[in-house]
Amino acid sequence: MAVLQTKHLTLSPCSPDDCTDFIALERDPEVMLFLNGGHAVDRDRADPNATFLMPSGTEPYVWTARRTGNGAFVGWFCLWPENDMLAELGYRLRRMDWGQGLASEGASALVDWGFETGGYDRIVATTMTVNQASRRVMEKIGMIYARTVPSDSPDAIPGKEHGEVWYELARSGWNDR
């Protein structure tokens, strides 16, 4: 994994030193709203079968995002391989960094890396249908809505009844943008 540089962010392979920042994200109910219904995660009691990633800093496909200017923690991005040709994009940012275009900036850099270096033919991302902010990030980076599926989350999440949306971007579509 390489260090990725954007206008405002430096994305570096995560390390155990990032775990405290990752845990702080998991303790913010607004950050966790569309992941588990807004419950702060207690890692000592966390469900080992949770449907969302709780990075510890040792994951090979997670990048820590920090502001380029001052090194302040922003969040994390991942490009998790499903197989040699397909990877799933994910991200989680601090609430104070929402609405500034940083999610799109970091996600776009990771998608570029995935096609240029990772060798993927297709990249997908999912979110709850009602998570308009995350859907907008996916659309801004060129991903196309593919389908809606029923939510299989055991958590009582507002909007769960509307399901989850899948977005995708094929290498050919990425080349065309």
Tab-separated table of N, CA and C in Angstrom:
chain	number	residue	atom	x	y	z
A	1	MET	N	0.844	-1.189	0.000
A	1	MET	CA	0.000	0.000	0.000
A	1	MET	C	0.876	1.235	0.000
A	2	ALA	N	0.462	2.186	-0.756
A	2	ALA	CA	1.219	3.422	-0.898
A	2	ALA	C	0.585	4.535	-0.068
A	3	VAL	N	1.364	5.566	0.187
A	3	VAL	CA	0.831	6.793	0.747
A	3	VAL	C	0.220	7.569	-0.414
A	4	LEU	N	-1.024	8.011	-0.231
A	4	LEU	CA	-1.733	8.745	-1.265
A	4	LEU	C	-1.881	10.199	-0.836
A	5	GLN	N	-1.608	11.095	-1.752
A	5	GLN	CA	-1.648	12.524	-1.459
A	5	GLN	C	-2.731	13.184	-2.302
A	6	THR	N	-3.601	13.963	-1.668
A	6	THR	CA	-4.587	14.757	-2.383
A	6	THR	C	-4.346	16.215	-2.021
A	7	LYS	N	-5.196	17.080	-2.493
A	7	LYS	CA	-5.024	18.505	-2.192
A	7	LYS	C	-5.051	18.780	-0.693
A	8	HIS	N	-5.974	18.113	0.028
A	8	HIS	CA	-6.142	18.389	1.455
A	8	HIS	C	-5.792	17.239	2.384
A	9	LEU	N	-5.603	16.043	1.822
A	9	LEU	CA	-5.430	14.850	2.658
A	9	LEU	C	-4.170	14.078	2.321
A	10	THR	N	-3.653	13.412	3.353
A	10	THR	CA	-2.632	12.396	3.191
A	10	THR	C	-3.243	11.105	3.703
A	11	LEU	N	-3.316	10.105	2.839
A	11	LEU	CA	-3.843	8.795	3.197
A	11	LEU	C	-2.659	7.854	3.317
A	12	SER	N	-2.449	7.351	4.532
A	12	SER	CA	-1.330	6.456	4.817
A	12	SER	C	-1.853	5.114	5.286
A	13	PRO	N	-1.136	4.034	4.975
A	13	PRO	CA	-1.558	2.744	5.519
A	13	PRO	C	-1.724	2.868	7.038
A	14	CYS	N	-2.817	2.327	7.557
A	14	CYS	CA	-3.088	2.481	8.984
A	14	CYS	C	-2.034	1.748	9.813
A	15	SER	N	-1.938	2.178	11.061
A	15	SER	CA	-1.019	1.547	12.001
A	15	SER	C	-1.707	1.460	13.359
A	16	PRO	N	-1.192	0.632	14.271
A	16	PRO	CA	-1.797	0.547	15.602
A	16	PRO	C	-1.859	1.897	16.321
A	17	ASP	N	-0.986	2.826	15.966
A	17	ASP	CA	-1.024	4.165	16.575
A	17	ASP	C	-2.312	4.909	16.232
A	18	ASP	N	-3.027	4.476	15.195
A	18	ASP	CA	-4.265	5.131	14.778
A	18	ASP	C	-5.484	4.617	15.535
A	19	CYS	N	-5.343	3.556	16.291
A	19	CYS	CA	-6.487	2.892	16.905
A	19	CYS	C	-7.293	3.826	17.812
A	20	THR	N	-6.645	4.672	18.567
A	20	THR	CA	-7.356	5.599	19.450
A	20	THR	C	-8.275	6.512	18.640
A	21	ASP	N	-7.796	6.997	17.507
A	21	ASP	CA	-8.627	7.835	16.639
A	21	ASP	C	-9.776	7.026	16.046
A	22	PHE	N	-9.526	5.784	15.663
A	22	PHE	CA	-10.580	4.932	15.117
A	22	PHE	C	-11.680	4.707	16.159
A	23	ILE	N	-11.273	4.452	17.397
A	23	ILE	CA	-12.236	4.219	18.474
A	23	ILE	C	-13.065	5.472	18.723
A	24	ALA	N	-12.449	6.639	18.647
A	24	ALA	CA	-13.202	7.882	18.841
A	24	ALA	C	-14.311	8.014	17.805
A	25	LEU	N	-14.055	7.600	16.573
A	25	LEU	CA	-15.105	7.615	15.546
A	25	LEU	C	-16.257	6.695	15.955
A	26	GLU	N	-15.926	5.522	16.456
A	26	GLU	CA	-16.930	4.531	16.834
A	26	GLU	C	-17.743	4.957	18.044
A	27	ARG	N	-17.243	5.901	18.798
A	27	ARG	CA	-17.960	6.371	19.987
A	27	ARG	C	-18.872	7.551	19.692
A	28	ASP	N	-18.833	8.065	18.463
A	28	ASP	CA	-19.684	9.192	18.089
A	28	ASP	C	-21.005	8.650	17.538
A	29	PRO	N	-22.111	8.874	18.238
A	29	PRO	CA	-23.391	8.336	17.792
A	29	PRO	C	-23.801	8.806	16.393
A	30	GLU	N	-23.479	10.026	16.017
A	30	GLU	CA	-23.852	10.500	14.681
A	30	GLU	C	-23.027	9.821	13.592
A	31	VAL	N	-21.759	9.553	13.876
A	31	VAL	CA	-20.919	8.837	12.919
A	31	VAL	C	-21.453	7.410	12.735
A	32	MET	N	-21.963	6.820	13.793
A	32	MET	CA	-22.407	5.430	13.771
A	32	MET	C	-23.885	5.263	13.393
A	33	LEU	N	-24.604	6.354	13.162
A	33	LEU	CA	-26.047	6.284	12.932
A	33	LEU	C	-26.438	5.266	11.877
A	34	PHE	N	-25.831	5.314	10.698
A	34	PHE	CA	-26.229	4.425	9.611
A	34	PHE	C	-25.472	3.095	9.623
A	35	LEU	N	-24.676	2.876	10.662
A	35	LEU	CA	-23.942	1.617	10.802
A	35	LEU	C	-24.568	0.697	11.843
A	36	ASN	N	-24.998	1.292	12.965
A	36	ASN	CA	-25.589	0.455	14.011
A	36	ASN	C	-26.743	1.148	14.739
A	37	GLY	N	-27.266	2.206	14.166
A	37	GLY	CA	-28.377	2.918	14.784
A	37	GLY	C	-27.937	4.048	15.691
A	38	GLY	N	-26.644	4.336	15.727
A	38	GLY	CA	-26.139	5.459	16.523
A	38	GLY	C	-25.681	5.089	17.907
A	39	HIS	N	-25.341	3.838	18.106
A	39	HIS	CA	-24.849	3.404	19.414
A	39	HIS	C	-23.329	3.495	19.448
A	40	ALA	N	-22.806	4.083	20.507
A	40	ALA	CA	-21.359	4.109	20.678
A	40	ALA	C	-20.873	2.673	20.832
A	41	VAL	N	-19.804	2.344	20.139
A	41	VAL	CA	-19.280	0.982	20.164
A	41	VAL	C	-18.360	0.809	21.361
A	42	ASP	N	-18.626	-0.222	22.136
A	42	ASP	CA	-17.739	-0.648	23.210
A	42	ASP	C	-17.022	-1.885	22.673
A	43	ARG	N	-15.772	-1.728	22.323
A	43	ARG	CA	-15.046	-2.834	21.678
A	43	ARG	C	-14.955	-4.072	22.549
A	44	ASP	N	-14.971	-3.895	23.877
A	44	ASP	CA	-14.921	-5.059	24.763
A	44	ASP	C	-16.197	-5.892	24.672
A	45	ARG	N	-17.295	-5.248	24.252
A	45	ARG	CA	-18.577	-5.947	24.165
A	45	ARG	C	-19.112	-5.993	22.739
A	46	ALA	N	-18.309	-5.593	21.790
A	46	ALA	CA	-18.760	-5.528	20.395
A	46	ALA	C	-19.057	-6.923	19.862
A	47	ASP	N	-20.078	-6.989	19.044
A	47	ASP	CA	-20.459	-8.236	18.390
A	47	ASP	C	-19.359	-8.619	17.404
A	48	PRO	N	-18.758	-9.785	17.548
A	48	PRO	CA	-17.701	-10.177	16.606
A	48	PRO	C	-18.225	-10.342	15.181
A	49	ASN	N	-19.541	-10.437	15.019
A	49	ASN	CA	-20.152	-10.554	13.694
A	49	ASN	C	-20.756	-9.233	13.229
A	50	ALA	N	-20.310	-8.124	13.787
A	50	ALA	CA	-20.836	-6.813	13.384
A	50	ALA	C	-20.676	-6.648	11.873
A	51	THR	N	-21.634	-5.955	11.286
A	51	THR	CA	-21.628	-5.796	9.833
A	51	THR	C	-20.794	-4.604	9.379
A	52	PHE	N	-20.124	-3.938	10.298
A	52	PHE	CA	-19.283	-2.793	9.937
A	52	PHE	C	-17.865	-3.011	10.445
A	53	LEU	N	-16.923	-2.392	9.765
A	53	LEU	CA	-15.507	-2.525	10.080
A	53	LEU	C	-15.142	-1.706	11.314
A	54	MET	N	-14.394	-2.303	12.213
A	54	MET	CA	-13.832	-1.617	13.373
A	54	MET	C	-12.317	-1.786	13.311
A	55	PRO	N	-11.641	-0.948	12.518
A	55	PRO	CA	-10.204	-1.151	12.341
A	55	PRO	C	-9.422	-0.956	13.638
A	56	SER	N	-8.379	-1.751	13.769
A	56	SER	CA	-7.504	-1.651	14.940
A	56	SER	C	-6.146	-1.070	14.563
A	57	GLY	N	-5.921	-0.884	13.270
A	57	GLY	CA	-4.643	-0.337	12.821
A	57	GLY	C	-3.735	-1.376	12.213
A	58	THR	N	-4.215	-2.600	12.114
A	58	THR	CA	-3.396	-3.672	11.549
A	58	THR	C	-3.950	-4.180	10.218
A	59	GLU	N	-5.052	-3.604	9.765
A	59	GLU	CA	-5.711	-4.071	8.545
A	59	GLU	C	-4.917	-3.656	7.313
A	60	PRO	N	-4.699	-4.576	6.391
A	60	PRO	CA	-3.866	-4.278	5.226
A	60	PRO	C	-4.529	-3.404	4.161
A	61	TYR	N	-5.832	-3.155	4.263
A	61	TYR	CA	-6.505	-2.406	3.207
A	61	TYR	C	-7.168	-1.133	3.722
A	62	VAL	N	-6.694	-0.625	4.868
A	62	VAL	CA	-7.250	0.581	5.479
A	62	VAL	C	-6.189	1.666	5.489
A	63	TRP	N	-6.574	2.840	5.014
A	63	TRP	CA	-5.711	4.018	5.012
A	63	TRP	C	-6.252	5.013	6.034
A	64	THR	N	-5.357	5.582	6.822
A	64	THR	CA	-5.718	6.641	7.751
A	64	THR	C	-5.608	7.973	7.015
A	65	ALA	N	-6.647	8.798	7.149
A	65	ALA	CA	-6.671	10.103	6.485
A	65	ALA	C	-6.356	11.199	7.498
A	66	ARG	N	-5.366	12.001	7.146
A	66	ARG	CA	-4.996	13.152	7.964
A	66	ARG	C	-4.895	14.375	7.070
A	67	ARG	N	-5.166	15.528	7.647
A	67	ARG	CA	-5.028	16.768	6.885
A	67	ARG	C	-3.566	16.961	6.534
A	68	THR	N	-3.329	17.305	5.273
A	68	THR	CA	-1.959	17.464	4.801
A	68	THR	C	-1.259	18.609	5.522
A	69	GLY	N	-1.963	19.689	5.771
A	69	GLY	CA	-1.334	20.873	6.366
A	69	GLY	C	-0.864	20.696	7.790
A	70	ASN	N	-1.683	20.019	8.630
A	70	ASN	CA	-1.331	19.949	10.048
A	70	ASN	C	-1.335	18.540	10.637
A	71	GLY	N	-1.641	17.533	9.841
A	71	GLY	CA	-1.622	16.152	10.308
A	71	GLY	C	-2.808	15.749	11.164
A	72	ALA	N	-3.826	16.613	11.254
A	72	ALA	CA	-4.988	16.293	12.088
A	72	ALA	C	-5.749	15.099	11.510
A	73	PHE	N	-6.145	14.202	12.384
A	73	PHE	CA	-6.910	13.028	11.985
A	73	PHE	C	-8.251	13.448	11.409
A	74	VAL	N	-8.610	12.878	10.254
A	74	VAL	CA	-9.890	13.141	9.596
A	74	VAL	C	-10.772	11.896	9.637
A	75	GLY	N	-10.180	10.724	9.423
A	75	GLY	CA	-10.958	9.489	9.386
A	75	GLY	C	-10.166	8.387	8.724
A	76	TRP	N	-10.880	7.432	8.161
A	76	TRP	CA	-10.208	6.350	7.448
A	76	TRP	C	-10.985	5.990	6.193
A	77	PHE	N	-10.259	5.379	5.255
A	77	PHE	CA	-10.804	4.891	3.992
A	77	PHE	C	-10.305	3.463	3.824
A	78	CYS	N	-11.099	2.637	3.191
A	78	CYS	CA	-10.619	1.295	2.892
A	78	CYS	C	-11.012	0.903	1.476
A	79	LEU	N	-10.238	0.036	0.909
A	79	LEU	CA	-10.531	-0.576	-0.376
A	79	LEU	C	-10.302	-2.066	-0.175
A	80	TRP	N	-11.368	-2.739	0.243
A	80	TRP	CA	-11.285	-4.120	0.686
A	80	TRP	C	-11.494	-5.062	-0.494
A	81	PRO	N	-10.499	-5.886	-0.811
A	81	PRO	CA	-10.658	-6.797	-1.951
A	81	PRO	C	-11.668	-7.902	-1.653
A	82	GLU	N	-12.608	-8.053	-2.556
A	82	GLU	CA	-13.545	-9.180	-2.492
A	82	GLU	C	-12.948	-10.368	-3.246
A	83	ASN	N	-12.183	-10.050	-4.293
A	83	ASN	CA	-11.401	-11.034	-5.041
A	83	ASN	C	-10.357	-10.251	-5.843
A	84	ASP	N	-9.658	-10.884	-6.754
A	84	ASP	CA	-8.591	-10.199	-7.495
A	84	ASP	C	-9.088	-9.055	-8.370
A	85	MET	N	-10.356	-9.099	-8.767
A	85	MET	CA	-10.880	-8.132	-9.728
A	85	MET	C	-11.856	-7.138	-9.123
A	86	LEU	N	-12.296	-7.358	-7.879
A	86	LEU	CA	-13.355	-6.566	-7.256
A	86	LEU	C	-12.961	-6.135	-5.852
A	87	ALA	N	-13.173	-4.843	-5.551
A	87	ALA	CA	-12.909	-4.336	-4.205
A	87	ALA	C	-14.087	-3.482	-3.750
A	88	GLU	N	-14.280	-3.424	-2.436
A	88	GLU	CA	-15.339	-2.595	-1.865
A	88	GLU	C	-14.733	-1.384	-1.174
A	89	LEU	N	-15.232	-0.223	-1.535
A	89	LEU	CA	-14.806	1.050	-0.967
A	89	LEU	C	-15.588	1.327	0.307
A	90	GLY	N	-14.902	1.817	1.321
A	90	GLY	CA	-15.555	2.234	2.557
A	90	GLY	C	-14.837	3.441	3.130
A	91	TYR	N	-15.512	4.173	3.995
A	91	TYR	CA	-14.912	5.353	4.614
A	91	TYR	C	-15.712	5.744	5.839
A	92	ARG	N	-15.031	6.404	6.755
A	92	ARG	CA	-15.658	6.950	7.954
A	92	ARG	C	-14.863	8.181	8.356
A	93	LEU	N	-15.549	9.302	8.499
A	93	LEU	CA	-14.892	10.565	8.840
A	93	LEU	C	-15.466	11.155	10.124
A	94	ARG	N	-14.636	11.939	10.794
A	94	ARG	CA	-15.099	12.658	11.985
A	94	ARG	C	-16.215	13.614	11.569
A	95	ARG	N	-17.172	13.785	12.440
A	95	ARG	CA	-18.301	14.665	12.153
A	95	ARG	C	-17.845	16.081	11.827
A	96	MET	N	-16.836	16.567	12.515
A	96	MET	CA	-16.374	17.941	12.267
A	96	MET	C	-15.761	18.106	10.875
A	97	ASP	N	-15.485	17.017	10.181
A	97	ASP	CA	-14.904	17.072	8.846
A	97	ASP	C	-15.931	16.785	7.746
A	98	TRP	N	-17.187	16.602	8.131
A	98	TRP	CA	-18.238	16.369	7.148
A	98	TRP	C	-18.525	17.642	6.366
A	99	GLY	N	-19.023	17.488	5.164
A	99	GLY	CA	-19.505	18.614	4.371
A	99	GLY	C	-18.424	19.490	3.771
A	100	GLN	N	-17.186	19.017	3.750
A	100	GLN	CA	-16.080	19.805	3.223
A	100	GLN	C	-15.481	19.194	1.956
A	101	GLY	N	-16.097	18.143	1.451
A	101	GLY	CA	-15.594	17.483	0.254
A	101	GLY	C	-14.463	16.506	0.513
A	102	LEU	N	-14.113	16.278	1.770
A	102	LEU	CA	-12.980	15.407	2.092
A	102	LEU	C	-13.285	13.940	1.823
A	103	ALA	N	-14.535	13.527	2.062
A	103	ALA	CA	-14.890	12.131	1.781
A	103	ALA	C	-14.755	11.849	0.294
A	104	SER	N	-15.240	12.758	-0.539
A	104	SER	CA	-15.126	12.579	-1.997
A	104	SER	C	-13.669	12.617	-2.432
A	105	GLU	N	-12.912	13.507	-1.861
A	105	GLU	CA	-11.495	13.643	-2.222
A	105	GLU	C	-10.710	12.373	-1.889
A	106	GLY	N	-10.909	11.868	-0.681
A	106	GLY	CA	-10.201	10.655	-0.276
A	106	GLY	C	-10.685	9.429	-1.027
A	107	ALA	N	-12.006	9.310	-1.200
A	107	ALA	CA	-12.564	8.161	-1.909
A	107	ALA	C	-12.100	8.144	-3.356
A	108	SER	N	-12.053	9.297	-3.986
A	108	SER	CA	-11.600	9.383	-5.372
A	108	SER	C	-10.138	8.941	-5.504
A	109	ALA	N	-9.314	9.362	-4.555
A	109	ALA	CA	-7.905	8.964	-4.581
A	109	ALA	C	-7.767	7.448	-4.433
A	110	LEU	N	-8.588	6.869	-3.584
A	110	LEU	CA	-8.510	5.424	-3.368
A	110	LEU	C	-9.023	4.650	-4.584
A	111	VAL	N	-10.068	5.147	-5.219
A	111	VAL	CA	-10.570	4.513	-6.438
A	111	VAL	C	-9.504	4.576	-7.528
A	112	ASP	N	-8.874	5.736	-7.680
A	112	ASP	CA	-7.794	5.867	-8.667
A	112	ASP	C	-6.694	4.846	-8.385
A	113	TRP	N	-6.291	4.740	-7.121
A	113	TRP	CA	-5.259	3.777	-6.746
A	113	TRP	C	-5.726	2.360	-7.067
A	114	GLY	N	-6.993	2.061	-6.781
A	114	GLY	CA	-7.525	0.723	-7.011
A	114	GLY	C	-7.468	0.304	-8.472
A	115	PHE	N	-7.741	1.245	-9.372
A	115	PHE	CA	-7.692	0.910	-10.793
A	115	PHE	C	-6.270	0.972	-11.352
A	116	GLU	N	-5.501	1.973	-10.933
A	116	GLU	CA	-4.144	2.144	-11.472
A	116	GLU	C	-3.155	1.137	-10.907
A	117	THR	N	-3.198	0.911	-9.607
A	117	THR	CA	-2.196	0.090	-8.931
A	117	THR	C	-2.757	-1.237	-8.425
A	118	GLY	N	-3.947	-1.188	-7.870
A	118	GLY	CA	-4.559	-2.395	-7.310
A	118	GLY	C	-4.979	-3.407	-8.359
A	119	GLY	N	-5.172	-2.933	-9.584
A	119	GLY	CA	-5.519	-3.835	-10.675
A	119	GLY	C	-6.968	-4.298	-10.694
A	120	TYR	N	-7.850	-3.618	-9.974
A	120	TYR	CA	-9.245	-4.028	-9.938
A	120	TYR	C	-9.955	-3.655	-11.233
A	121	ASP	N	-10.940	-4.468	-11.592
A	121	ASP	CA	-11.790	-4.188	-12.752
A	121	ASP	C	-13.068	-3.469	-12.337
A	122	ARG	N	-13.452	-3.650	-11.060
A	122	ARG	CA	-14.687	-3.037	-10.584
A	122	ARG	C	-14.550	-2.712	-9.107
A	123	ILE	N	-15.105	-1.573	-8.717
A	123	ILE	CA	-15.124	-1.154	-7.321
A	123	ILE	C	-16.570	-0.861	-6.956
A	124	VAL	N	-16.997	-1.387	-5.810
A	124	VAL	CA	-18.361	-1.203	-5.342
A	124	VAL	C	-18.350	-0.495	-3.992
A	125	ALA	N	-19.504	0.059	-3.626
A	125	ALA	CA	-19.687	0.670	-2.310
A	125	ALA	C	-21.158	0.532	-1.948
A	126	THR	N	-21.440	0.426	-0.667
A	126	THR	CA	-22.821	0.301	-0.203
A	126	THR	C	-23.074	1.284	0.923
A	127	THR	N	-24.337	1.632	1.089
A	127	THR	CA	-24.773	2.423	2.224
A	127	THR	C	-26.269	2.233	2.376
A	128	MET	N	-26.809	2.697	3.450
A	128	MET	CA	-28.257	2.652	3.610
A	128	MET	C	-28.900	3.596	2.605
A	129	THR	N	-30.046	3.222	2.105
A	129	THR	CA	-30.763	4.045	1.136
A	129	THR	C	-30.959	5.458	1.649
A	130	VAL	N	-31.225	5.617	2.928
A	130	VAL	CA	-31.522	6.938	3.498
A	130	VAL	C	-30.272	7.764	3.804
A	131	ASN	N	-29.085	7.203	3.620
A	131	ASN	CA	-27.848	7.939	3.906
A	131	ASN	C	-27.471	8.779	2.678
A	132	GLN	N	-28.155	9.898	2.525
A	132	GLN	CA	-27.979	10.743	1.344
A	132	GLN	C	-26.560	11.297	1.219
A	133	ALA	N	-25.913	11.615	2.325
A	133	ALA	CA	-24.553	12.174	2.257
A	133	ALA	C	-23.570	11.167	1.665
A	134	SER	N	-23.643	9.931	2.114
A	134	SER	CA	-22.734	8.914	1.590
A	134	SER	C	-23.058	8.593	0.132
A	135	ARG	N	-24.327	8.567	-0.191
A	135	ARG	CA	-24.710	8.333	-1.591
A	135	ARG	C	-24.147	9.438	-2.483
A	136	ARG	N	-24.194	10.657	-2.003
A	136	ARG	CA	-23.684	11.787	-2.790
A	136	ARG	C	-22.179	11.653	-3.022
A	137	VAL	N	-21.443	11.181	-2.026
A	137	VAL	CA	-20.005	10.941	-2.193
A	137	VAL	C	-19.784	9.942	-3.324
A	138	MET	N	-20.516	8.847	-3.295
A	138	MET	CA	-20.361	7.822	-4.322
A	138	MET	C	-20.657	8.381	-5.712
A	139	GLU	N	-21.697	9.180	-5.815
A	139	GLU	CA	-22.063	9.774	-7.105
A	139	GLU	C	-21.015	10.782	-7.568
A	140	LYS	N	-20.493	11.580	-6.634
A	140	LYS	CA	-19.493	12.590	-7.000
A	140	LYS	C	-18.214	11.976	-7.557
A	141	ILE	N	-17.893	10.763	-7.110
A	141	ILE	CA	-16.655	10.147	-7.600
A	141	ILE	C	-16.900	9.276	-8.830
A	142	GLY	N	-18.117	9.340	-9.364
A	142	GLY	CA	-18.414	8.653	-10.618
A	142	GLY	C	-19.044	7.289	-10.495
A	143	MET	N	-19.359	6.866	-9.266
A	143	MET	CA	-20.003	5.568	-9.107
A	143	MET	C	-21.457	5.663	-9.567
A	144	ILE	N	-21.961	4.548	-10.054
A	144	ILE	CA	-23.303	4.469	-10.606
A	144	ILE	C	-24.163	3.578	-9.713
A	145	TYR	N	-25.396	4.031	-9.442
A	145	TYR	CA	-26.335	3.212	-8.678
A	145	TYR	C	-26.550	1.896	-9.421
A	146	ALA	N	-26.460	0.780	-8.686
A	146	ALA	CA	-26.640	-0.533	-9.294
A	146	ALA	C	-27.931	-1.213	-8.834
A	147	ARG	N	-28.216	-1.154	-7.526
A	147	ARG	CA	-29.402	-1.850	-7.032
A	147	ARG	C	-29.652	-1.489	-5.566
A	148	THR	N	-30.843	-1.840	-5.112
A	148	THR	CA	-31.217	-1.729	-3.703
A	148	THR	C	-31.535	-3.130	-3.210
A	149	VAL	N	-31.027	-3.465	-2.040
A	149	VAL	CA	-31.276	-4.774	-1.443
A	149	VAL	C	-31.847	-4.571	-0.039
A	150	PRO	N	-32.622	-5.534	0.452
A	150	PRO	CA	-33.118	-5.423	1.825
A	150	PRO	C	-31.955	-5.385	2.810
A	151	SER	N	-32.108	-4.642	3.871
A	151	SER	CA	-31.078	-4.564	4.908
A	151	SER	C	-31.104	-5.842	5.740
A	152	ASP	N	-29.913	-6.391	5.996
A	152	ASP	CA	-29.830	-7.578	6.846
A	152	ASP	C	-29.251	-7.236	8.212
A	153	SER	N	-29.185	-5.941	8.520
A	153	SER	CA	-28.635	-5.518	9.798
A	153	SER	C	-29.564	-5.904	10.940
A	154	PRO	N	-29.010	-6.488	12.000
A	154	PRO	CA	-29.838	-6.831	13.153
A	154	PRO	C	-30.160	-5.594	14.010
A	155	ASP	N	-29.485	-4.472	13.736
A	155	ASP	CA	-29.667	-3.264	14.529
A	155	ASP	C	-30.913	-2.507	14.091
A	156	ALA	N	-31.528	-1.819	15.038
A	156	ALA	CA	-32.683	-0.972	14.751
A	156	ALA	C	-32.166	0.382	14.250
A	157	ILE	N	-32.036	0.504	12.950
A	157	ILE	CA	-31.484	1.704	12.342
A	157	ILE	C	-32.613	2.465	11.649
A	158	PRO	N	-32.738	3.761	11.921
A	158	PRO	CA	-33.773	4.526	11.233
A	158	PRO	C	-33.604	4.439	9.716
A	159	GLY	N	-34.662	4.052	9.006
A	159	GLY	CA	-34.607	3.931	7.560
A	159	GLY	C	-34.236	2.545	7.077
A	160	LYS	N	-33.999	1.620	8.002
A	160	LYS	CA	-33.597	0.256	7.634
A	160	LYS	C	-34.592	-0.393	6.679
A	161	GLU	N	-35.854	-0.040	6.835
A	161	GLU	CA	-36.893	-0.654	6.004
A	161	GLU	C	-36.760	-0.302	4.516
A	162	HIS	N	-35.954	0.725	4.211
A	162	HIS	CA	-35.734	1.125	2.810
A	162	HIS	C	-34.573	0.372	2.169
A	163	GLY	N	-33.850	-0.408	2.946
A	163	GLY	CA	-32.775	-1.237	2.411
A	163	GLY	C	-31.455	-0.510	2.251
A	164	GLU	N	-30.563	-1.186	1.538
A	164	GLU	CA	-29.225	-0.660	1.266
A	164	GLU	C	-29.040	-0.525	-0.237
A	165	VAL	N	-28.330	0.515	-0.621
A	165	VAL	CA	-28.035	0.730	-2.037
A	165	VAL	C	-26.613	0.313	-2.334
A	166	TRP	N	-26.435	-0.212	-3.531
A	166	TRP	CA	-25.124	-0.595	-4.050
A	166	TRP	C	-24.789	0.336	-5.194
A	167	TYR	N	-23.580	0.849	-5.174
A	167	TYR	CA	-23.054	1.647	-6.271
A	167	TYR	C	-21.824	0.924	-6.793
A	168	GLU	N	-21.502	1.148	-8.050
A	168	GLU	CA	-20.311	0.511	-8.607
A	168	GLU	C	-19.682	1.390	-9.673
A	169	LEU	N	-18.433	1.108	-9.920
A	169	LEU	CA	-17.693	1.779	-10.976
A	169	LEU	C	-16.781	0.734	-11.614
A	170	ALA	N	-16.935	0.563	-12.912
A	170	ALA	CA	-16.088	-0.355	-13.654
A	170	ALA	C	-14.879	0.411	-14.184
A	171	ARG	N	-13.814	-0.303	-14.416
A	171	ARG	CA	-12.605	0.324	-14.952
A	171	ARG	C	-12.921	1.123	-16.219
A	172	SER	N	-13.765	0.577	-17.102
A	172	SER	CA	-14.099	1.282	-18.347
A	172	SER	C	-14.792	2.613	-18.058
A	173	GLY	N	-15.674	2.655	-17.060
A	173	GLY	CA	-16.336	3.898	-16.690
A	173	GLY	C	-15.373	4.885	-16.061
A	174	TRP	N	-14.429	4.364	-15.309
A	174	TRP	CA	-13.408	5.221	-14.685
A	174	TRP	C	-12.524	5.834	-15.751
A	175	ASN	N	-12.167	5.049	-16.762
A	175	ASN	CA	-11.354	5.573	-17.867
A	175	ASN	C	-12.074	6.670	-18.648
A	176	ASP	N	-13.400	6.576	-18.685
A	176	ASP	CA	-14.198	7.521	-19.466
A	176	ASP	C	-14.480	8.834	-18.739
A	177	ARG	N	-14.264	8.899	-17.462
A	177	ARG	CA	-14.681	10.103	-16.729
A	177	ARG	C	-13.709	11.246	-16.871
